[in-house]
Tab-separated table of C-alpha atoms and ligand atoms in Angstrom:
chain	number	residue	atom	x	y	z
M	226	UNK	CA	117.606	128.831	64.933
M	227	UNK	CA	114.135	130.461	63.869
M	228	UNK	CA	111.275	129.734	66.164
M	229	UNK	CA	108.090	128.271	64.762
M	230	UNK	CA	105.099	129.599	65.515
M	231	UNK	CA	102.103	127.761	66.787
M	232	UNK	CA	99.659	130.348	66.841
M	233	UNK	CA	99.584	134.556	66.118
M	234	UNK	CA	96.929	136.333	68.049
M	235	UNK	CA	95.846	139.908	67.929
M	236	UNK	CA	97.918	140.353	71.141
M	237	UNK	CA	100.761	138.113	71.623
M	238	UNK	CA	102.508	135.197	69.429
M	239	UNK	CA	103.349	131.813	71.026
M	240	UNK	CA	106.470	130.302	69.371
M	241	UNK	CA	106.945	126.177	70.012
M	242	UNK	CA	109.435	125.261	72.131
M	243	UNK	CA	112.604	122.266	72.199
M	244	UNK	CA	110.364	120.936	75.379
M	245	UNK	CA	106.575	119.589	73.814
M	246	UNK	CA	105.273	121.036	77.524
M	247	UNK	CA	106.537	124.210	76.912
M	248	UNK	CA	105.324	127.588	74.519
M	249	UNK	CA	107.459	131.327	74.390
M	250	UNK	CA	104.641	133.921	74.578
M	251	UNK	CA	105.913	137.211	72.592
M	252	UNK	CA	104.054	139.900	73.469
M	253	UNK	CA	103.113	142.427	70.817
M	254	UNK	CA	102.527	145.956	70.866
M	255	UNK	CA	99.449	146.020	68.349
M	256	UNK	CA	96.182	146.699	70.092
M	257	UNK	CA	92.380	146.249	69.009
M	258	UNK	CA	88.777	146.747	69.859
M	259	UNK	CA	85.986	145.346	69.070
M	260	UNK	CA	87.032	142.143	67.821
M	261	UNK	CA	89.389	143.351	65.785
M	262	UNK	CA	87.342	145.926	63.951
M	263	UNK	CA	89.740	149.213	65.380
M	264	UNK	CA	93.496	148.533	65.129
M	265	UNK	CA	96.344	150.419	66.076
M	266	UNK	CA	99.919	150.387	68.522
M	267	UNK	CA	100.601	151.514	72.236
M	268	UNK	CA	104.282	152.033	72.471
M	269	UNK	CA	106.238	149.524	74.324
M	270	UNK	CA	102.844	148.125	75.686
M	271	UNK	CA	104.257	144.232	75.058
M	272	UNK	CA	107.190	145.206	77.594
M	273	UNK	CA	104.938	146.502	79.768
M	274	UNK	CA	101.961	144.054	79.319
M	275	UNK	CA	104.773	140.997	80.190
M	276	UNK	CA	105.901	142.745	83.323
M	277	UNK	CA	102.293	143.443	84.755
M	278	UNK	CA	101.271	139.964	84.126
M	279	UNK	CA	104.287	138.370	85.876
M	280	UNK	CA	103.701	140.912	88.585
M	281	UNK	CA	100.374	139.382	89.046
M	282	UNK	CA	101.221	135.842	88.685
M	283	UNK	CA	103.737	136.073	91.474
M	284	UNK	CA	101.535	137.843	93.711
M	285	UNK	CA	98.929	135.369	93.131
M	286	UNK	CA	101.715	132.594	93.609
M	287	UNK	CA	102.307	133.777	96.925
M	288	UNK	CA	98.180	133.263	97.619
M	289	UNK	CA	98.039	129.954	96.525
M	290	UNK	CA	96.849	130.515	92.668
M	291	UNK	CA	98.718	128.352	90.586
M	292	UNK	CA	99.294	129.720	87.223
M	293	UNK	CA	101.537	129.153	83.311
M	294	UNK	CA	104.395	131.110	83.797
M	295	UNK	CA	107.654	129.650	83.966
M	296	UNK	CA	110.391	131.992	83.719
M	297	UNK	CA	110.860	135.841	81.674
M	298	UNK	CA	113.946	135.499	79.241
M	299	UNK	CA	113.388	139.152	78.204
M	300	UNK	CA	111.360	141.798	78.485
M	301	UNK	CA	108.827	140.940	76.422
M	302	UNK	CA	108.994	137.125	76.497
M	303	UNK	CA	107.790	134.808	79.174
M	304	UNK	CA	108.178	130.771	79.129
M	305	UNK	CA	104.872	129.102	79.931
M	306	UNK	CA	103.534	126.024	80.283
M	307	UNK	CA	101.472	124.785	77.488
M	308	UNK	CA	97.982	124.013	77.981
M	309	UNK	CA	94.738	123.258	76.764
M	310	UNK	CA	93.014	126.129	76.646
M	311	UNK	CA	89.468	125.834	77.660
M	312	UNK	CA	87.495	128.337	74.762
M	313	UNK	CA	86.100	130.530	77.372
M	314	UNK	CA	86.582	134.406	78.455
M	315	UNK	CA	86.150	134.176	81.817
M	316	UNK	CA	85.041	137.730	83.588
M	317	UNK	CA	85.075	139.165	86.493
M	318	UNK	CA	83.289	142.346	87.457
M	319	UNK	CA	83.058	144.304	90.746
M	320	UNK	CA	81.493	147.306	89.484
M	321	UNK	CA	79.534	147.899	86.190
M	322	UNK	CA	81.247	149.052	82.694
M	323	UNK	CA	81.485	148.452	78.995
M	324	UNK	CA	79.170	145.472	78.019
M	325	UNK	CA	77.613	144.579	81.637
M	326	UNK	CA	76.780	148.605	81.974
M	327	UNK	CA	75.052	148.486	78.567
M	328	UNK	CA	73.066	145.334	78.758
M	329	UNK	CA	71.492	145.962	81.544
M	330	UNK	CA	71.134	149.794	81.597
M	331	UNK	CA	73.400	150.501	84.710
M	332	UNK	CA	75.470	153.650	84.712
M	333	UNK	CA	79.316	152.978	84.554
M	334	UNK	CA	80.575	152.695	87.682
M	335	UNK	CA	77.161	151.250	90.073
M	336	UNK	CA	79.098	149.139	92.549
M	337	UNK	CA	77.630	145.291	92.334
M	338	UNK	CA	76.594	143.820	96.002
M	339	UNK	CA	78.224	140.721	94.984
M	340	UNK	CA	81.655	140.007	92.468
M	341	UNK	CA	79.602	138.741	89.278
M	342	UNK	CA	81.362	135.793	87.081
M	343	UNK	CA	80.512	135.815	83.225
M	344	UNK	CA	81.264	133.410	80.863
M	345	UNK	CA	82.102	134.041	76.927
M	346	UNK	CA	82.544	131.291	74.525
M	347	UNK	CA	86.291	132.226	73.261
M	348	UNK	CA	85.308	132.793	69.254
M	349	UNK	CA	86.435	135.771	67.270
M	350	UNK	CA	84.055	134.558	64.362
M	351	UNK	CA	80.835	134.522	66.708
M	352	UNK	CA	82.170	137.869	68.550
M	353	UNK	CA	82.507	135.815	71.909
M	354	UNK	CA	78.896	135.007	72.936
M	355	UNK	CA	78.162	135.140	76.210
M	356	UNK	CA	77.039	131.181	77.434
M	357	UNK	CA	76.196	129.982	81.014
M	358	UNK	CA	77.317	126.416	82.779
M	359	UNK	CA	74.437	124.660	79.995
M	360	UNK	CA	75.898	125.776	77.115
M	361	UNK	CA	79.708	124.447	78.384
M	362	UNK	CA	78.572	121.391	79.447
M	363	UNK	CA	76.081	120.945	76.343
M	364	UNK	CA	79.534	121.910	74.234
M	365	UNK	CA	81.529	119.401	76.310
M	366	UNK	CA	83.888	122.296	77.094
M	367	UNK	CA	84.106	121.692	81.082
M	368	UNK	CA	82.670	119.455	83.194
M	369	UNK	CA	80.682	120.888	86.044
M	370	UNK	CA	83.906	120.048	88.764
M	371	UNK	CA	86.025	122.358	85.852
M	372	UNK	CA	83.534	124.759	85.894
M	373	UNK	CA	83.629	125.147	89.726
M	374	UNK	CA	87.407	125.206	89.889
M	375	UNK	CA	87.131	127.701	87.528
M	376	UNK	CA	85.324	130.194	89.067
M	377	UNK	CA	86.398	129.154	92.931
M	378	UNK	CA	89.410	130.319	91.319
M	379	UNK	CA	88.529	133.244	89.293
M	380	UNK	CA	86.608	134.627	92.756
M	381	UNK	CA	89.646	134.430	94.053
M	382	UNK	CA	91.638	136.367	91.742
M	383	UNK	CA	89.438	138.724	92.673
M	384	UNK	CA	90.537	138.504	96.034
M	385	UNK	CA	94.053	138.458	96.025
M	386	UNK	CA	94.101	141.477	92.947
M	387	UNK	CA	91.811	143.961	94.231
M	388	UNK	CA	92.915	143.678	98.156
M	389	UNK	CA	96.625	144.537	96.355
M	390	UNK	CA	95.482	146.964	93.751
M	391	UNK	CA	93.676	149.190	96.848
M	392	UNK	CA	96.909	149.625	98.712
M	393	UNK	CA	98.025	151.221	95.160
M	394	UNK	CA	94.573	153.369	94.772
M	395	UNK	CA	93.457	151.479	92.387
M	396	UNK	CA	90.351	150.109	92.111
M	397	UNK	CA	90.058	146.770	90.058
M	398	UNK	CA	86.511	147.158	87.819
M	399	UNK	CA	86.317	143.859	86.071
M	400	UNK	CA	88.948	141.822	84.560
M	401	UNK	CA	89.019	138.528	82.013
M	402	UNK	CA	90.848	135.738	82.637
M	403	UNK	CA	91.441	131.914	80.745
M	404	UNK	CA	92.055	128.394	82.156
M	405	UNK	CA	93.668	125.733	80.860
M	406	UNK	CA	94.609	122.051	81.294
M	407	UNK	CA	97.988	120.174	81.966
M	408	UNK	CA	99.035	116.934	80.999
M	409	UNK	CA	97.287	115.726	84.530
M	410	UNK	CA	94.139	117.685	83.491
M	411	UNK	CA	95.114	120.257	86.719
M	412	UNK	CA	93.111	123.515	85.881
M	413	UNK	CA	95.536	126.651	85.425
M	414	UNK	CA	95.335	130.265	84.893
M	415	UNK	CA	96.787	130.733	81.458
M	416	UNK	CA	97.310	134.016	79.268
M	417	UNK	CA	97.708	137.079	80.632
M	418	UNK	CA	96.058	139.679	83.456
M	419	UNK	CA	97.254	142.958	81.955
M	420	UNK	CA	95.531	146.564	81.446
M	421	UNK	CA	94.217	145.004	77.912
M	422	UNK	CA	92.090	142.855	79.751
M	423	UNK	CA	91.163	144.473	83.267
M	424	UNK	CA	89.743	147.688	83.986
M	425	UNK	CA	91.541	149.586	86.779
M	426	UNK	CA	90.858	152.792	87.656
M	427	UNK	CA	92.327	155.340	89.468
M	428	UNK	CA	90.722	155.337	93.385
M	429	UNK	CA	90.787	159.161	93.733
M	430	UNK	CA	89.599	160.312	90.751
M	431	UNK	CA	88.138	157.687	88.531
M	432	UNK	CA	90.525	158.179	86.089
M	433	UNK	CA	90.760	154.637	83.512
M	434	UNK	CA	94.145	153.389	83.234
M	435	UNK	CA	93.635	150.641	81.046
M	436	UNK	CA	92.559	149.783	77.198
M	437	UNK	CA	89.594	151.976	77.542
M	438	UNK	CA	91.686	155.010	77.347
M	439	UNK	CA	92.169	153.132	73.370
M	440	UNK	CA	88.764	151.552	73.064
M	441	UNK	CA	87.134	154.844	73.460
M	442	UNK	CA	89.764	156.963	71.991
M	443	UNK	CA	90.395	159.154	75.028
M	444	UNK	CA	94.529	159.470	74.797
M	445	UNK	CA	96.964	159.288	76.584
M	446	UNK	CA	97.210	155.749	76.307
M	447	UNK	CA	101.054	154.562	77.050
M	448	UNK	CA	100.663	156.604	80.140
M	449	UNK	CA	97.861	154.577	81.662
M	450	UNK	CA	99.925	151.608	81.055
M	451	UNK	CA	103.092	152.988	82.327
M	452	UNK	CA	101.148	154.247	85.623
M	453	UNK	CA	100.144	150.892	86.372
M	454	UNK	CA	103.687	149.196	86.255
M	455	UNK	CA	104.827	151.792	88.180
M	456	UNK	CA	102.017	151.843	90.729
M	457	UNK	CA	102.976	147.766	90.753
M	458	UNK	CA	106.627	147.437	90.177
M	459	UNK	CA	107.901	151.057	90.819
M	460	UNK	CA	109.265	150.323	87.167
M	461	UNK	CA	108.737	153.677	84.934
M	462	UNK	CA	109.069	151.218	81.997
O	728	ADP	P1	93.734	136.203	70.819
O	728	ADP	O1	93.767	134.729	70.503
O	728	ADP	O2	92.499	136.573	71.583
O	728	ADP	O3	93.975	137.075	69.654
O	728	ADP	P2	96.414	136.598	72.033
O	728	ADP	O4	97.027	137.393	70.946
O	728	ADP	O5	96.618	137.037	73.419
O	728	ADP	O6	94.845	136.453	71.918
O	728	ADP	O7	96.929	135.115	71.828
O	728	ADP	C1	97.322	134.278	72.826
O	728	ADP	C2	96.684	132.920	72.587
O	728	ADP	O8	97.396	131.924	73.328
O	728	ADP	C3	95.237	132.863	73.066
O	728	ADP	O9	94.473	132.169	72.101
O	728	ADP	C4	95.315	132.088	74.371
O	728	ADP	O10	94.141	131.336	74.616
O	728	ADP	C5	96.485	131.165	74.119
O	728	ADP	N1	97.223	130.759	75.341
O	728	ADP	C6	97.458	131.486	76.451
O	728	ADP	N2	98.175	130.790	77.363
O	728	ADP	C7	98.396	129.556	76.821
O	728	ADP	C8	99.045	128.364	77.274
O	728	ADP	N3	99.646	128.311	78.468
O	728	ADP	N4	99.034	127.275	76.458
O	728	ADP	C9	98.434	127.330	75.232
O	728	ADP	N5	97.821	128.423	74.748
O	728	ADP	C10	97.785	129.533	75.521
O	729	UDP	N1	87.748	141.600	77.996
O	729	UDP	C1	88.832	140.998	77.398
O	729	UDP	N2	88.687	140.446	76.152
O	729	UDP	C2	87.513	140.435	75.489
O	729	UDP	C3	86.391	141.041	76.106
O	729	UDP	C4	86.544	141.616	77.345
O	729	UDP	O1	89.918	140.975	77.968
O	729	UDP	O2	87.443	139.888	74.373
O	729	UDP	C5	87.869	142.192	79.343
O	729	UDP	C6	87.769	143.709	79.314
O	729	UDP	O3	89.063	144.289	79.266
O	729	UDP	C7	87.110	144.014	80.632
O	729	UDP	C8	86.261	142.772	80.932
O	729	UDP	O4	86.795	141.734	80.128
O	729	UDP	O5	88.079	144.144	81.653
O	729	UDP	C9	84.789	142.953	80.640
O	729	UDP	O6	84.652	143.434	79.331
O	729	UDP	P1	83.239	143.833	78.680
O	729	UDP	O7	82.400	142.604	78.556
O	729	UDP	O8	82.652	144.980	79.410
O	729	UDP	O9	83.723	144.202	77.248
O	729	UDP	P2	83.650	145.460	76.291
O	729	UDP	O10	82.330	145.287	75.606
O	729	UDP	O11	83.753	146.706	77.069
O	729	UDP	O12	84.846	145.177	75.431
């Protein structure tokens, strides 16, 4: 029985399902940067990608954040719930890098006094624009009770990751995340929390093991990914 597609992404493609409440994310191994304008492949990062992100979800699970995921048929398949998505890139950041470090002239890696929560209007035509509570209300995108459960949660995502991710020397920069609605208009964490959307570095020596090892073309990219899942999982693949 071939699957139908509902949507293909740069990252992942989410197939329909029998169930109408129900979506099979595939994740891919292509990679880009810069909305699309690099391109290329990190070996067996789908695999890897799937098992970090259910790694996450479960550990956040176990701290009260509800989230999609369902079930993992395979390696590089998980069963989520489908949602609304809500168009925004919601970040994170501890520390400055990449956009945050250049728009305001701070050297990569100035730890922030407080977690900082950015919002991006989700467009790949308009390069994701960064917008604040006006602009998503204006938009009718949230309303302001979604926008606080959105970041109450996102904060504490925060939490619950970097807390883990020290006890594995790794120190969680800044990290993107997307909500989503069910049927009862219950706010979710959808998509994925993987090293193509956080930064994590190494504690010790500042080394990136995430997609800024392909973003800025500085190799070894399949073992930054593999380090992580094994730093999580123990899993060497
Ligand atoms: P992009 O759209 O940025 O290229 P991906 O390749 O990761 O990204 O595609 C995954 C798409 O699926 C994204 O548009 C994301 O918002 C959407 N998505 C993630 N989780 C769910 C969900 N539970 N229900 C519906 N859509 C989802
Ligand atoms: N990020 C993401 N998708 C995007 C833009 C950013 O997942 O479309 C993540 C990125 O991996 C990083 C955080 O959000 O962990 C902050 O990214 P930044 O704004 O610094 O983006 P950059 O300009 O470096 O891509």
């Amino acid at each position: 029985m071939s699957k139908k597609v509902l949507y293909e992404g740069k990252a992942k493609i989410m197939y329909e399902m029998e169930n109408p409440d129900e979506l099979l994310v595939y994740y891919k191994d292509d990679a880009t940067a810069g909305n699309g304008a690099k391109k290329g492949t990190i070996v067996d990062k789908g695999v890897m990608n799937n098992k970090i992100t259910a790694f996450f979800f479960d550990l956040l699970k176990k701290n009260g954040i509800d989230h999609h995921c369902i079930s993992m048929p395979s390696d590089r398949e998980m069963i989520v719930k489908k949602l609304e998505i809500i168009p925004l890139e919601v970040v994170v950041r501890n520390i400055a890098a990449g956009s945050l470090a250049e728009r305001l002239g701070l050297e990569e890696g100035t730890k922030m006094a407080i977690p900082i929560v950015e919002l991006y209007y989700k467009s790949d035509e308009l390069g994701d624009p960064m917008i604040n509570h006006y602009h998503v209300k204006a938009m009718a995108m949230a309303t302001d009770e979604e926008i606080r459960e959105i970041e109450r949660q996102a904060l504490k995502v925060n939490e619950i990751m970097m807390a883990h991710l020290k006890t594995k020397k790794i120190t969680l920069v800044d990290f993107k995340l997307e909500f989503g609605r069910d049927k009862n208009g219950t706010i979710i964490l959808a998509d994925e929390i993987s090293p193509d959307n956080c930064r994590f570095w190494d504690s010790d020596t500042n080394e990136k093991l995430d997609k800024d090892r392909f973003r800025r073309d500085l190799g070894n990219v399949e073992d930054a990914y593999k380090e992580i899942l094994r730093r999580l999982t123990g899993e060497e693949r």
